[in-house]
XYZ file of C-alpha atoms in Angstrom:
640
model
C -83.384 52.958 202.635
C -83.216 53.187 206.505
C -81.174 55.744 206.292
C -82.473 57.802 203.896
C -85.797 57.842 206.042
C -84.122 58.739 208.936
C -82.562 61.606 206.990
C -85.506 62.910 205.447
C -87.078 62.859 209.416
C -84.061 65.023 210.056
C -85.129 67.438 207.571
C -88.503 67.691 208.480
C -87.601 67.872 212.200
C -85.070 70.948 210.910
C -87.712 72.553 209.114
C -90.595 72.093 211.978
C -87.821 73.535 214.487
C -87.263 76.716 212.298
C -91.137 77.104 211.437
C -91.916 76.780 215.375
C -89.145 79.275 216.226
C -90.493 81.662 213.814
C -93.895 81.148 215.666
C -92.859 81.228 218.923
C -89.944 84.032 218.638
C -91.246 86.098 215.050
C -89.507 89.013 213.810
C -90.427 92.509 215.753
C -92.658 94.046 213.965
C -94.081 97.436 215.411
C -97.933 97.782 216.060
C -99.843 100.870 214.176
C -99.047 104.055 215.464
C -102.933 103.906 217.102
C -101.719 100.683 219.127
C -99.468 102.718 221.298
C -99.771 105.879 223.407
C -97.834 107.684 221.911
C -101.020 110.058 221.332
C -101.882 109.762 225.370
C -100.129 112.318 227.783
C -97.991 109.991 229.261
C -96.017 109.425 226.406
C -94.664 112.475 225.413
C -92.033 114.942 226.687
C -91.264 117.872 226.757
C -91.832 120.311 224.348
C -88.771 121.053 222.531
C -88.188 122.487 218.953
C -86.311 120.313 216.501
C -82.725 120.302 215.306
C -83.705 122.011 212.486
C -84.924 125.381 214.758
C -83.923 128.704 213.346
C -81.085 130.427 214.916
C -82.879 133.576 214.440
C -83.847 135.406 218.237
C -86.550 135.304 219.668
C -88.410 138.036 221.742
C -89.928 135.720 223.923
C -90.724 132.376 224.768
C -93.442 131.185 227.362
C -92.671 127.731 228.678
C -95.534 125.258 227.885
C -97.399 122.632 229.735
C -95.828 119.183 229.330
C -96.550 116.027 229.998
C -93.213 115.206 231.222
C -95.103 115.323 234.779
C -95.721 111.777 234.555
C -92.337 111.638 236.092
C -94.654 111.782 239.106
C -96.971 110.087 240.899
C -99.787 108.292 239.060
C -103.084 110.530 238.836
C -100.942 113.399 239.985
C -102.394 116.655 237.771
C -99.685 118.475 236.911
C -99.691 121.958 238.869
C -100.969 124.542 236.346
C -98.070 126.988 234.590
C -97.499 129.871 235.838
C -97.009 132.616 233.770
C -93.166 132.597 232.476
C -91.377 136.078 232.640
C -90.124 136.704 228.559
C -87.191 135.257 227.206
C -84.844 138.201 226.275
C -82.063 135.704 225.714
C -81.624 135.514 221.699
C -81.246 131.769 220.677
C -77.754 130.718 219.463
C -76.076 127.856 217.544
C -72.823 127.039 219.396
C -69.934 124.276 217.078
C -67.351 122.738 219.387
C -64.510 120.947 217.398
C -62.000 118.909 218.766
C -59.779 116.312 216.729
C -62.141 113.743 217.637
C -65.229 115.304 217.223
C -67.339 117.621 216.882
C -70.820 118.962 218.792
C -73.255 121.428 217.971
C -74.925 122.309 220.682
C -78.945 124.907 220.607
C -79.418 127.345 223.485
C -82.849 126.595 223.278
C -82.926 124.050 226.276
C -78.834 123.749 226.142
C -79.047 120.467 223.601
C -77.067 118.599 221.364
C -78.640 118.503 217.779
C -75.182 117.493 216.174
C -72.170 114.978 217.505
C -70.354 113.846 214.784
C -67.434 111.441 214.992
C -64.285 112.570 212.819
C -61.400 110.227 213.952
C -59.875 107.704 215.904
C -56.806 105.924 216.730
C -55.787 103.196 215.260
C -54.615 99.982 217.273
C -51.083 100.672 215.926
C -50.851 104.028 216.913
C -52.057 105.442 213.673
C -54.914 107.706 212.896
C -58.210 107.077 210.558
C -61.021 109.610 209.633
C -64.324 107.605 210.238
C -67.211 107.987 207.924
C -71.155 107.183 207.981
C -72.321 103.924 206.531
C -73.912 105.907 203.894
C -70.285 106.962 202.001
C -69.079 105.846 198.921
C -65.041 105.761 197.928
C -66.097 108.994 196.208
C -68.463 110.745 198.281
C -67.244 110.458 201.686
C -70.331 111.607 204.352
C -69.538 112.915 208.272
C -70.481 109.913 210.794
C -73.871 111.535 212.882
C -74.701 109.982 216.229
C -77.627 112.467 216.601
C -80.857 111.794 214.494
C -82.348 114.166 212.334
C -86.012 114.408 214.169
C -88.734 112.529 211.288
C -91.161 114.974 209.849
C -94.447 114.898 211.187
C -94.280 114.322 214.327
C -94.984 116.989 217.110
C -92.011 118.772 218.808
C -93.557 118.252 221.951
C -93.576 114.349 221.807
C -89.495 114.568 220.807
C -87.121 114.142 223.534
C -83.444 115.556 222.687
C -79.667 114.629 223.689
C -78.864 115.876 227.023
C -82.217 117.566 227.608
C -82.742 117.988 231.181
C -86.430 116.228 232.444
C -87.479 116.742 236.262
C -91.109 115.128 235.586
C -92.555 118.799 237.218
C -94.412 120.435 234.257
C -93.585 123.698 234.996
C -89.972 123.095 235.276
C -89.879 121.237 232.217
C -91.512 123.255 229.858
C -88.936 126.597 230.971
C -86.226 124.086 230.834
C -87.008 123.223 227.215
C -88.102 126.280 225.820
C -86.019 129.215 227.144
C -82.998 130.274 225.650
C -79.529 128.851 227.815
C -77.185 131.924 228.649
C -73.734 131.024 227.549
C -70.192 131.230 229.359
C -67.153 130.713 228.699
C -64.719 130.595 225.809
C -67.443 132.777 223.698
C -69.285 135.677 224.797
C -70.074 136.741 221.493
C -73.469 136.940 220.474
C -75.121 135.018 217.701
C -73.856 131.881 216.074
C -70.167 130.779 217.432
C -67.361 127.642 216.873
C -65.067 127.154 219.611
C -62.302 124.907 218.855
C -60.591 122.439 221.514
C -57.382 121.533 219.799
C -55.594 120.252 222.752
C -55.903 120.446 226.333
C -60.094 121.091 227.222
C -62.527 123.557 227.987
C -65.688 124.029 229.793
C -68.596 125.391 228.501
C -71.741 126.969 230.977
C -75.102 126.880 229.805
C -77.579 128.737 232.530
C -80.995 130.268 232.410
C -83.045 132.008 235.505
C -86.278 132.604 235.445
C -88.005 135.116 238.092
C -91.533 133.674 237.904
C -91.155 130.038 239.251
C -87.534 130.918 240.770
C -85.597 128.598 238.695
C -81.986 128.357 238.097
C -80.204 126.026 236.105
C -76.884 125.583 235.409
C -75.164 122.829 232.863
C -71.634 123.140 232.887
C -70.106 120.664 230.167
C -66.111 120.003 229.575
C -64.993 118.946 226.544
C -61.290 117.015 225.848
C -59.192 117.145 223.179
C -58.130 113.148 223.482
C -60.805 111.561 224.265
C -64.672 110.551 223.713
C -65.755 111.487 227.425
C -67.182 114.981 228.126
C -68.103 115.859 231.691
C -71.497 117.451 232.455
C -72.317 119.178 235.802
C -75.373 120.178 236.563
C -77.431 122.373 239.024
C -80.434 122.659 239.774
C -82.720 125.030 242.417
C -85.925 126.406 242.642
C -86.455 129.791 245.189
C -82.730 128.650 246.457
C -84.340 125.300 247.565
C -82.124 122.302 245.206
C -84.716 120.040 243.373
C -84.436 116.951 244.496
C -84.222 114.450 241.156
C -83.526 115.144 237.354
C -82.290 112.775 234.310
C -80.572 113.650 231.411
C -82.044 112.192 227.973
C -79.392 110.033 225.953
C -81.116 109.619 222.620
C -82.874 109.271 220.858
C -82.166 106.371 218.348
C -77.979 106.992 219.092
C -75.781 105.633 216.097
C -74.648 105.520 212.658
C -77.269 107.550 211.106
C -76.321 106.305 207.467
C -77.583 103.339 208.039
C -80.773 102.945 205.952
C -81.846 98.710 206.511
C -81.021 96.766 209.778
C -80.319 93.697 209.652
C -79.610 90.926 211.468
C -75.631 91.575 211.667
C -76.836 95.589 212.062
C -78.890 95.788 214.745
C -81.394 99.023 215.527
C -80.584 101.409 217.884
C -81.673 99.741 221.692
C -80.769 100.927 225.202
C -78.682 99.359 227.349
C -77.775 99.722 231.066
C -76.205 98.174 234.291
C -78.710 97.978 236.802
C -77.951 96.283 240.380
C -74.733 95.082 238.685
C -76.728 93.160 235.743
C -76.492 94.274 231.902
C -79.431 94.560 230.609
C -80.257 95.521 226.812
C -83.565 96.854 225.914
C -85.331 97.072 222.545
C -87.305 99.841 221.004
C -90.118 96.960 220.743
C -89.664 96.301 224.504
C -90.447 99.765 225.766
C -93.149 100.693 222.980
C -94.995 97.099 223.884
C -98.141 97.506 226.550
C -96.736 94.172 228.672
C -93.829 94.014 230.673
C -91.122 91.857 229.447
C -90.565 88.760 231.751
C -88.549 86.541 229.703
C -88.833 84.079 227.631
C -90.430 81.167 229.185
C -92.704 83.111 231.036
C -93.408 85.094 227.690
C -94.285 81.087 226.287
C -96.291 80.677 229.657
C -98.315 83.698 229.149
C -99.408 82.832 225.173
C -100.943 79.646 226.835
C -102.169 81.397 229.775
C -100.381 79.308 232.302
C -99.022 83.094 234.084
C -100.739 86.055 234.187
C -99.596 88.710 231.908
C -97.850 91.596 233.272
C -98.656 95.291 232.109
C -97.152 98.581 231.873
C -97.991 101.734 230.014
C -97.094 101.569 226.644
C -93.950 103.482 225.255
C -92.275 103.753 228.677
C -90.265 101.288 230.846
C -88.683 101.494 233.960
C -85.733 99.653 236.177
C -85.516 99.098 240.046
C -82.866 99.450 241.339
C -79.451 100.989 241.733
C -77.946 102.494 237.746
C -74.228 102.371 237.636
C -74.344 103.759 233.746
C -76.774 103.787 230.709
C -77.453 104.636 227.518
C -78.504 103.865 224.023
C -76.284 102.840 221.140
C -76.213 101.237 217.896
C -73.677 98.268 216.804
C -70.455 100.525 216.643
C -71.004 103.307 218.568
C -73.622 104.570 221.256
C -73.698 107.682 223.987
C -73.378 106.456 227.944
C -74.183 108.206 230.526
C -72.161 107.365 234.086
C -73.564 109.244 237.405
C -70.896 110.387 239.725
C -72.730 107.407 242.025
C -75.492 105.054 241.552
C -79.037 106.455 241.011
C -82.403 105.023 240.850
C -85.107 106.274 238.625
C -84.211 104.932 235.410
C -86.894 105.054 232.458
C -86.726 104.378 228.412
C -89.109 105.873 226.490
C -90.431 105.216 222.721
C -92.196 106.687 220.454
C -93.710 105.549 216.867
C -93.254 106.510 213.357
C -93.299 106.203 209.510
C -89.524 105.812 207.733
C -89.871 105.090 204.275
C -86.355 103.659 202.615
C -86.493 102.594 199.023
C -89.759 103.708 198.441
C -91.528 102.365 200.639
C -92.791 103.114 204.035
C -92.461 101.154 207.735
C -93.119 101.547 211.102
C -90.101 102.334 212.985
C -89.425 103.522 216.902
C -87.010 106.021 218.603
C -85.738 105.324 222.132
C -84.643 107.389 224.887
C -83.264 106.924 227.599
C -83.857 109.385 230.528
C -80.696 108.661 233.299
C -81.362 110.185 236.578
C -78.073 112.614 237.558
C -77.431 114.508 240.399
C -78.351 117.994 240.841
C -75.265 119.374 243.214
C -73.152 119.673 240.702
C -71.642 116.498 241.265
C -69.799 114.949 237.599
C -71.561 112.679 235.033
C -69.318 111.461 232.548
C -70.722 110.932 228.941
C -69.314 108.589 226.572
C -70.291 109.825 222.881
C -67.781 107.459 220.419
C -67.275 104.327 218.878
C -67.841 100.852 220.596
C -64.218 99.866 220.204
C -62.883 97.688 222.990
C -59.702 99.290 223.391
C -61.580 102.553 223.651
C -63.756 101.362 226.097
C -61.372 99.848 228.423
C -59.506 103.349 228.291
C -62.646 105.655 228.901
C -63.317 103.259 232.048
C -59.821 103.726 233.415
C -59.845 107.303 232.913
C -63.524 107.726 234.832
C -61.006 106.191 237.735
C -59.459 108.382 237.417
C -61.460 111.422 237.372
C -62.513 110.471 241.025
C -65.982 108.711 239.142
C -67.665 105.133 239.521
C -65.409 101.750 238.547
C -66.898 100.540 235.646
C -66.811 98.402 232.690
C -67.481 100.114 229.678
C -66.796 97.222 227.233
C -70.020 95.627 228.797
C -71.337 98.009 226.231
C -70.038 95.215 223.363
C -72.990 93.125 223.204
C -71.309 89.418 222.110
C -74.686 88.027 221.863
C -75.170 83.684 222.410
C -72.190 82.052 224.323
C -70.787 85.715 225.318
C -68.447 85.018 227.691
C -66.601 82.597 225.359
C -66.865 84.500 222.208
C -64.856 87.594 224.589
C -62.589 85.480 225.830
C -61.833 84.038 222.256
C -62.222 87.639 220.604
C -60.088 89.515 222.201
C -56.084 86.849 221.405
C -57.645 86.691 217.740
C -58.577 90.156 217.141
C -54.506 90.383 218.722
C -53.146 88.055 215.907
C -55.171 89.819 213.325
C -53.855 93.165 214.309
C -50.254 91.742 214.117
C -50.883 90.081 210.596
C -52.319 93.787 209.175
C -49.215 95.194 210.165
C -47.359 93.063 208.541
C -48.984 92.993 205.678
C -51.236 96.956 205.266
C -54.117 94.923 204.924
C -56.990 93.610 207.124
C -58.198 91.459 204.130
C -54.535 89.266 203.719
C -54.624 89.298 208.140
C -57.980 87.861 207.926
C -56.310 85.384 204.870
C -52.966 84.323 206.734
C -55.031 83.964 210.461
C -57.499 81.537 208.588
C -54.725 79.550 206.942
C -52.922 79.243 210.466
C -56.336 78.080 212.240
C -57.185 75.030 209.688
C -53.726 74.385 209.823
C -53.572 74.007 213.669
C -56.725 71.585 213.448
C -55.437 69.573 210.285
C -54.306 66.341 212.623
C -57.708 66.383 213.560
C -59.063 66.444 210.180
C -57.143 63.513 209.586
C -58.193 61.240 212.211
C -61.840 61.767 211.719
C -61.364 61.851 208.039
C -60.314 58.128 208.452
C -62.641 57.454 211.105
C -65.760 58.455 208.663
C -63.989 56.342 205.777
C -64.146 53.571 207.938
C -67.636 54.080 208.288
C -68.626 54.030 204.799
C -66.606 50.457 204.435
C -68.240 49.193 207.137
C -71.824 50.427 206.015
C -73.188 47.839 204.486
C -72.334 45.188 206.724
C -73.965 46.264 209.433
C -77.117 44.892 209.617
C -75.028 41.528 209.486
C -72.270 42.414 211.778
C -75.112 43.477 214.221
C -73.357 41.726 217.170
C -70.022 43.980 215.962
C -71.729 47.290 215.715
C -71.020 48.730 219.081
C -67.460 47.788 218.531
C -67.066 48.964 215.032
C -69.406 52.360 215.901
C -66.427 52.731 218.857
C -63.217 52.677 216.318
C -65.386 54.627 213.278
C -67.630 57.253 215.354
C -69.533 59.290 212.916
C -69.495 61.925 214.794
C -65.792 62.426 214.309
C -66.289 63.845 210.908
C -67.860 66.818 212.778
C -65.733 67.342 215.148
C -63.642 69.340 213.493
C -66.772 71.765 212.476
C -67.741 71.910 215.698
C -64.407 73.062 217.620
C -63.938 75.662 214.641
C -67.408 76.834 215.582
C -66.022 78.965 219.021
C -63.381 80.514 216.290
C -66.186 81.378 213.906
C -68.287 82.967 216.814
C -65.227 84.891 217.830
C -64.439 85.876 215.016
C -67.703 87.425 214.211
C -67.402 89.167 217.727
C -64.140 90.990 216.746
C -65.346 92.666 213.773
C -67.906 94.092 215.599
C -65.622 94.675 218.552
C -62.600 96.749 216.831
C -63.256 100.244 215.107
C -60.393 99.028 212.722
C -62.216 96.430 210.707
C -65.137 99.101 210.168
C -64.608 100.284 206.683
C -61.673 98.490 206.204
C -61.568 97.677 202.607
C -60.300 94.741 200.553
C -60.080 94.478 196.746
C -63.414 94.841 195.639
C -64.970 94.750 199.177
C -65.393 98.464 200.944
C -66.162 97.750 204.104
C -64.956 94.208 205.179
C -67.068 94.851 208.920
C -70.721 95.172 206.736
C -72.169 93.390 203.907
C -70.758 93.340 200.475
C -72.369 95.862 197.720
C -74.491 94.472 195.298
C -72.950 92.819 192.220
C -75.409 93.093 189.034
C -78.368 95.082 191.193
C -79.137 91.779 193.085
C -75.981 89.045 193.541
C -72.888 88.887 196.047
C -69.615 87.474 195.053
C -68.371 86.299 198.214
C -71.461 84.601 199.612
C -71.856 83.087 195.926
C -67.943 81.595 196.240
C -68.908 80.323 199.575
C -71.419 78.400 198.816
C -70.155 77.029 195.959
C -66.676 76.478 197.928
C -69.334 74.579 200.805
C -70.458 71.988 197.982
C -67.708 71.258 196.603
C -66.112 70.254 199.855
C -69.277 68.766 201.103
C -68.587 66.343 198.335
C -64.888 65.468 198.710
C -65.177 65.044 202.619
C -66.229 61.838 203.800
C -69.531 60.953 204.980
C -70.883 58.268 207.123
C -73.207 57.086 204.719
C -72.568 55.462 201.457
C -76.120 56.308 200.211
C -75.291 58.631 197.295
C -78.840 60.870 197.438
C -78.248 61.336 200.988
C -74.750 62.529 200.476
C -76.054 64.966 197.594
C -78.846 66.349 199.405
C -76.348 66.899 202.519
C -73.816 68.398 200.170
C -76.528 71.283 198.870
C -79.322 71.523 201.175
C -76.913 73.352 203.753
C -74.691 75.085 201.917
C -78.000 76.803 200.160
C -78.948 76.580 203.997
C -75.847 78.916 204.758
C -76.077 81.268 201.597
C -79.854 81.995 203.258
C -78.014 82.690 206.701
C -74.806 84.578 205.931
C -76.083 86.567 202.397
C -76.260 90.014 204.680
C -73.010 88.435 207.008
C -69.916 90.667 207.361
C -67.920 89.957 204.285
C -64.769 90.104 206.925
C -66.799 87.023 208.271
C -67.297 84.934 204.498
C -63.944 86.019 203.348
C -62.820 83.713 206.768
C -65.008 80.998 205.843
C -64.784 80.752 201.858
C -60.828 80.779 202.440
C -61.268 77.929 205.313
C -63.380 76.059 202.765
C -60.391 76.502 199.909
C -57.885 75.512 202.599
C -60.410 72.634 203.896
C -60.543 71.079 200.265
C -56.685 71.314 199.539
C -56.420 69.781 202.942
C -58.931 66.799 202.070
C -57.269 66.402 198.286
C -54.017 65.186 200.280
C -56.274 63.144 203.165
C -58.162 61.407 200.180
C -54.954 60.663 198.173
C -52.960 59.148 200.819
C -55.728 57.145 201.997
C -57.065 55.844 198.938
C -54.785 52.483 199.206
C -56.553 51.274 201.959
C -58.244 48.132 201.237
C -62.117 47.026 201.406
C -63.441 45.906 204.895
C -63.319 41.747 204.854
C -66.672 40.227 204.315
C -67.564 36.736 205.476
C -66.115 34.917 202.776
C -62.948 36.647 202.481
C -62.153 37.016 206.152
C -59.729 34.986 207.447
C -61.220 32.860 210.610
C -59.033 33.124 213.281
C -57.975 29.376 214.374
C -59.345 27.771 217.329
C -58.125 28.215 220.350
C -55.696 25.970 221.739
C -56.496 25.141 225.497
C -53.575 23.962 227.508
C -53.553 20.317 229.548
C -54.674 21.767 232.333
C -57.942 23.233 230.691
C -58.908 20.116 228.709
């Protein structure tokens, strides 16, 4: 009865643990649009038409104030526009395709409105078209990075990829709405494609205005092999160079198929290496009014023990010296990496309704605006998938390029225990590579690695297995063997039968961390499973197989293993309260990431079948009748 109390003040403790956390650390949920700023000046940006602008030309275009000026100083008014001299330049759509990829790129402020990810190279050597999230086996759909801008909300509140932002109004609002002059491979006016099968080739965007005295000049080079394209930029007004600009990455870079985030899919964020730190920011972070300080001073503030810190909403800027940043998704993201380190960095967000599945939420877009030199000097822009590999090679090849040393695969965010989980991740996503090519199939790598882990730890199993059976015998003669218990507690510790659990853990962890590390596993499918890197479809509108097997797997092994209680409601409550537990958990888990665990569990019982059977003979602890009384000791002359 002891025990069962002290078990159902386990629970409770569980349950007030979860309840608090929830209090303490809830869900983000985004404020009303009329919380934010987004409707002051300083939140917006430059004015910039959407990706869905006509291609038609234009006669003219007069550049519009913006309130990108709050680049500057606090209180600064921005300096009135002068009037813009007309924009004969007609506007263009320009498609560059490479094997890897493919941009679209608007002369209307020389910006990407399209980058869409066709292909990429296998582990083994071997090449796979990649796909949005959003495909079926029959209706395949191109991967976008670049988000289609929501309806309803103003062009001049929408930043765009690679727009160029000064914070001067005047410069600003020519940069985003005149029409780029384009060099180059094409010199062909109206709509053009210019294909980069091998080697590369360099495309010039410029625009002059005589006015204000502006000249700008974005020269971007595009390679055939790889996800890096090199942008150069120039800018000078009447001859005289302008001293700071940034380039916007974003907004909201990623899989744009994906319609529900979850916790194994998170939301597009920023992230960034400032003073040698990584640092990820949220959409919530920048769009929040208070300055995030951590979490125990976030605790210390709700009580009022520190002083909260503000900011303006929807913006949020880093001290410091930026060796690269960007914004990215789970798989993929855009980087931006200054030919040297800059200060000056800044994330913007902005509000607004999505509606998926009928209904509608608040969701945010975030920017980031990286601050580039304006001598022409080379910043290297990563646009591809989050692959390790990938990323170690795009770092090398920045080396070599004469750019920054850097570590791209800091991009890979491997979440609690990080450094363990990479230095786990990277040998096992190794073995699993070897086992697919063995066998053609990530599913039966994923199969064979698991059998060869619970194999490795079976001794272990074995010894605790008889450790914990000890326990039971010994149960319920403890309270009389009180003078015993430390001794018996030594030989049967009950927290051998965990043990086993707990160094699988790191391997479970790990293993989680190289899905989402290796492009292979993404859309990798397996029998019935599409994608073994993402959840698996719906069975019947609203079940899962595999989370379904595992739980039921969970119980049934759960019950065969063990326990160091003999008290049968305690052992039944153990055996389903967590495995339901679990099926909460892991329902939306990678099914790359069940498959492991419902085959462990499988492997775990056929393991314990053979423990149980071979142990079975051992007899009953003595009791204090039956137990044989060791003789007296004999003492020798001398000790009489």
């Amino acid at each position: 009865m002891q025990q069962q109390k002290r078990f159902i003040v386990a629970l409770v403790a569980s349950a007030a643990v979860l309840i608090l956390w929830n209090v303490f650390f809830p869900p983000p949920k985004t404020p009303p649009p009329d919380a934010n700023a987004n409707n002051q000046p300083t939140a917006q940006s430059s004015p910039q038409p959407t990706s869905q602008a006509t291609a038609q030309p234009t006669s003219q275009a007069t550049a519009q104030p913006t309130a990108s000026a709050t680049l500057a100083p606090a209180g600064q008014s921005p300096s009135p526009t002068p009037a813009a001299t007309p924009d004969n330049v007609a506007q263009r759509k320009l498609r560059i395709v490479t094997p890897l990829y493919e941009v679209t790129f608007d002369t209307r402020g020389a910006v990407a409105t399209s980058w869409i990810v066709r292909r990429v190279r296998r582990s083994d050597g071997t090449w796979r078209d990649l796909h949005s999230a959003a495909s079926t086996k029959n209706d395949p759909k191109p991967l976008e990075l670049i988000l289609t801008p929501p309806p309803g909300l103003p062009a001049e509140q929408l930043f765009h990829p690679l727009q160029i932002v000064t914070g001067d109004a005047t410069v600003d609002g020519l940069l985003a709405g005149r029409n780029f002059k384009v060099t180059g491979p094409t010199t062909e006016s109206g709509d053009a494609t210019v294909d980069v099968p091998s080697g590369s080739k360099q495309i010039e965007f410029t625009v002059h205005d005589d006015a204000t005295g502006l000249d700008a000049t974005k020269r971007i080079t595009f390679h055939s092999d790889r996800y890096l394209a090199e942008v150069e930029l120039k800018l000078t007004r009447n001859n005289q160079p302008l001293p700071k600009a940034s380039l916007a990455i974003g907004p909201n870079i990623g899989d744009q198929g994906i319609d529900e985030y979850t916790f194994y899919t998170f939301a597009p964020e920023g992230l960034a290496v400032v003073n040698g730190e990584v640092k990820r920011i949220s959409a919530l972070e920048v769009h929040s009014d208070r300055r995030n300080t951590g979490t125990i001073n976030w605790i210390l503030e709700g009580i009022g023990f520190k002083s909260v810190v503000n900011k303006p909403p929807d913006r949020e800027t880093f001290d410091g010296q930026i060796q690269w940043a960007g914004v990215d998704d789970t798989y993929f993201g855009m980087i931006a990496v200054p030919a040297k380190s800059t200060s000056g960095l800044e994330y913007r967000a902005l509000a607004y309704d999505h509606k998926t599945k009928g209904k509608s939420e608040q969701r945010l877009l975030i920017t980031a605006l990286v601050p580039v030199p304006t001598d022409g000097s080379k910043t290297e822009i990563y646009v591809g998938p989050k692959d390790h590999r990938l990323l170690k090679t795009a770092s090398e090849e920045i080396k070599q390029l004469g750019g920054p040393q850097v570590d791209l695969g800091e991009a890979i965010n491997f979440g609690f225990l990080g450094g363990m989980r990479r230095f786990l991740a990277i040998p096992i996503l190794f073995a699993i590579d070897k086992l697919q090519r063995m066998t053609g199939s990530y599913g039966v790598a994923i199969i064979l690695f698991t059998i060869f882990i619970y194999s490795l730890f079976f001794p272990l199993k074995w010894q605790s297995s008889r450790k914990m059976k000890k326990v039971q015998k010994y149960a319920p003669r403890m309270k009389e063997l009180q003078k015993e218990q430390l001794r018996l507690m030594k030989e049967a510790n009950p927290l051998g039968g965990c043990l086993p659990l707990l160094v699988q853990m790191p391997f479970l962890f790990a293993l989680y961390s190289a899905i989402t590390i290796s492009i292979d596993f993404r859309q990798a499918s397996f029998l019935w499973i599409p994608d073994l890197s993402g959840p698996e479809p719906y069975f019947l509108v609203f079940l899962r197989i595999l989370p379904i097997l595992f739980t039921g797997s969970m119980i049934v092994l759960q019950l065969l293993t063990p326990q160091p209680s003999a008290d049968p409601l305690q052992r039944k409550m153990m055996a389903i309260g967590m495995p339901l537990f679990m099926l909460y958990i892991l329902w939306s888990a990678p099914a790359g990431l069940l498959l492991y665990w419902l085959v462990g569990n499988i492997v775990g019982f056929l393991q314990q079948f053979i423990i149980n059977k071979m142990t079975k003979d051992e007899g009953p602890p003595p009791d204090e009748k039956g137990a044989k009384k060791k003789p007296p000791k004999k003492l020798k002359p001398a000790e009489a």
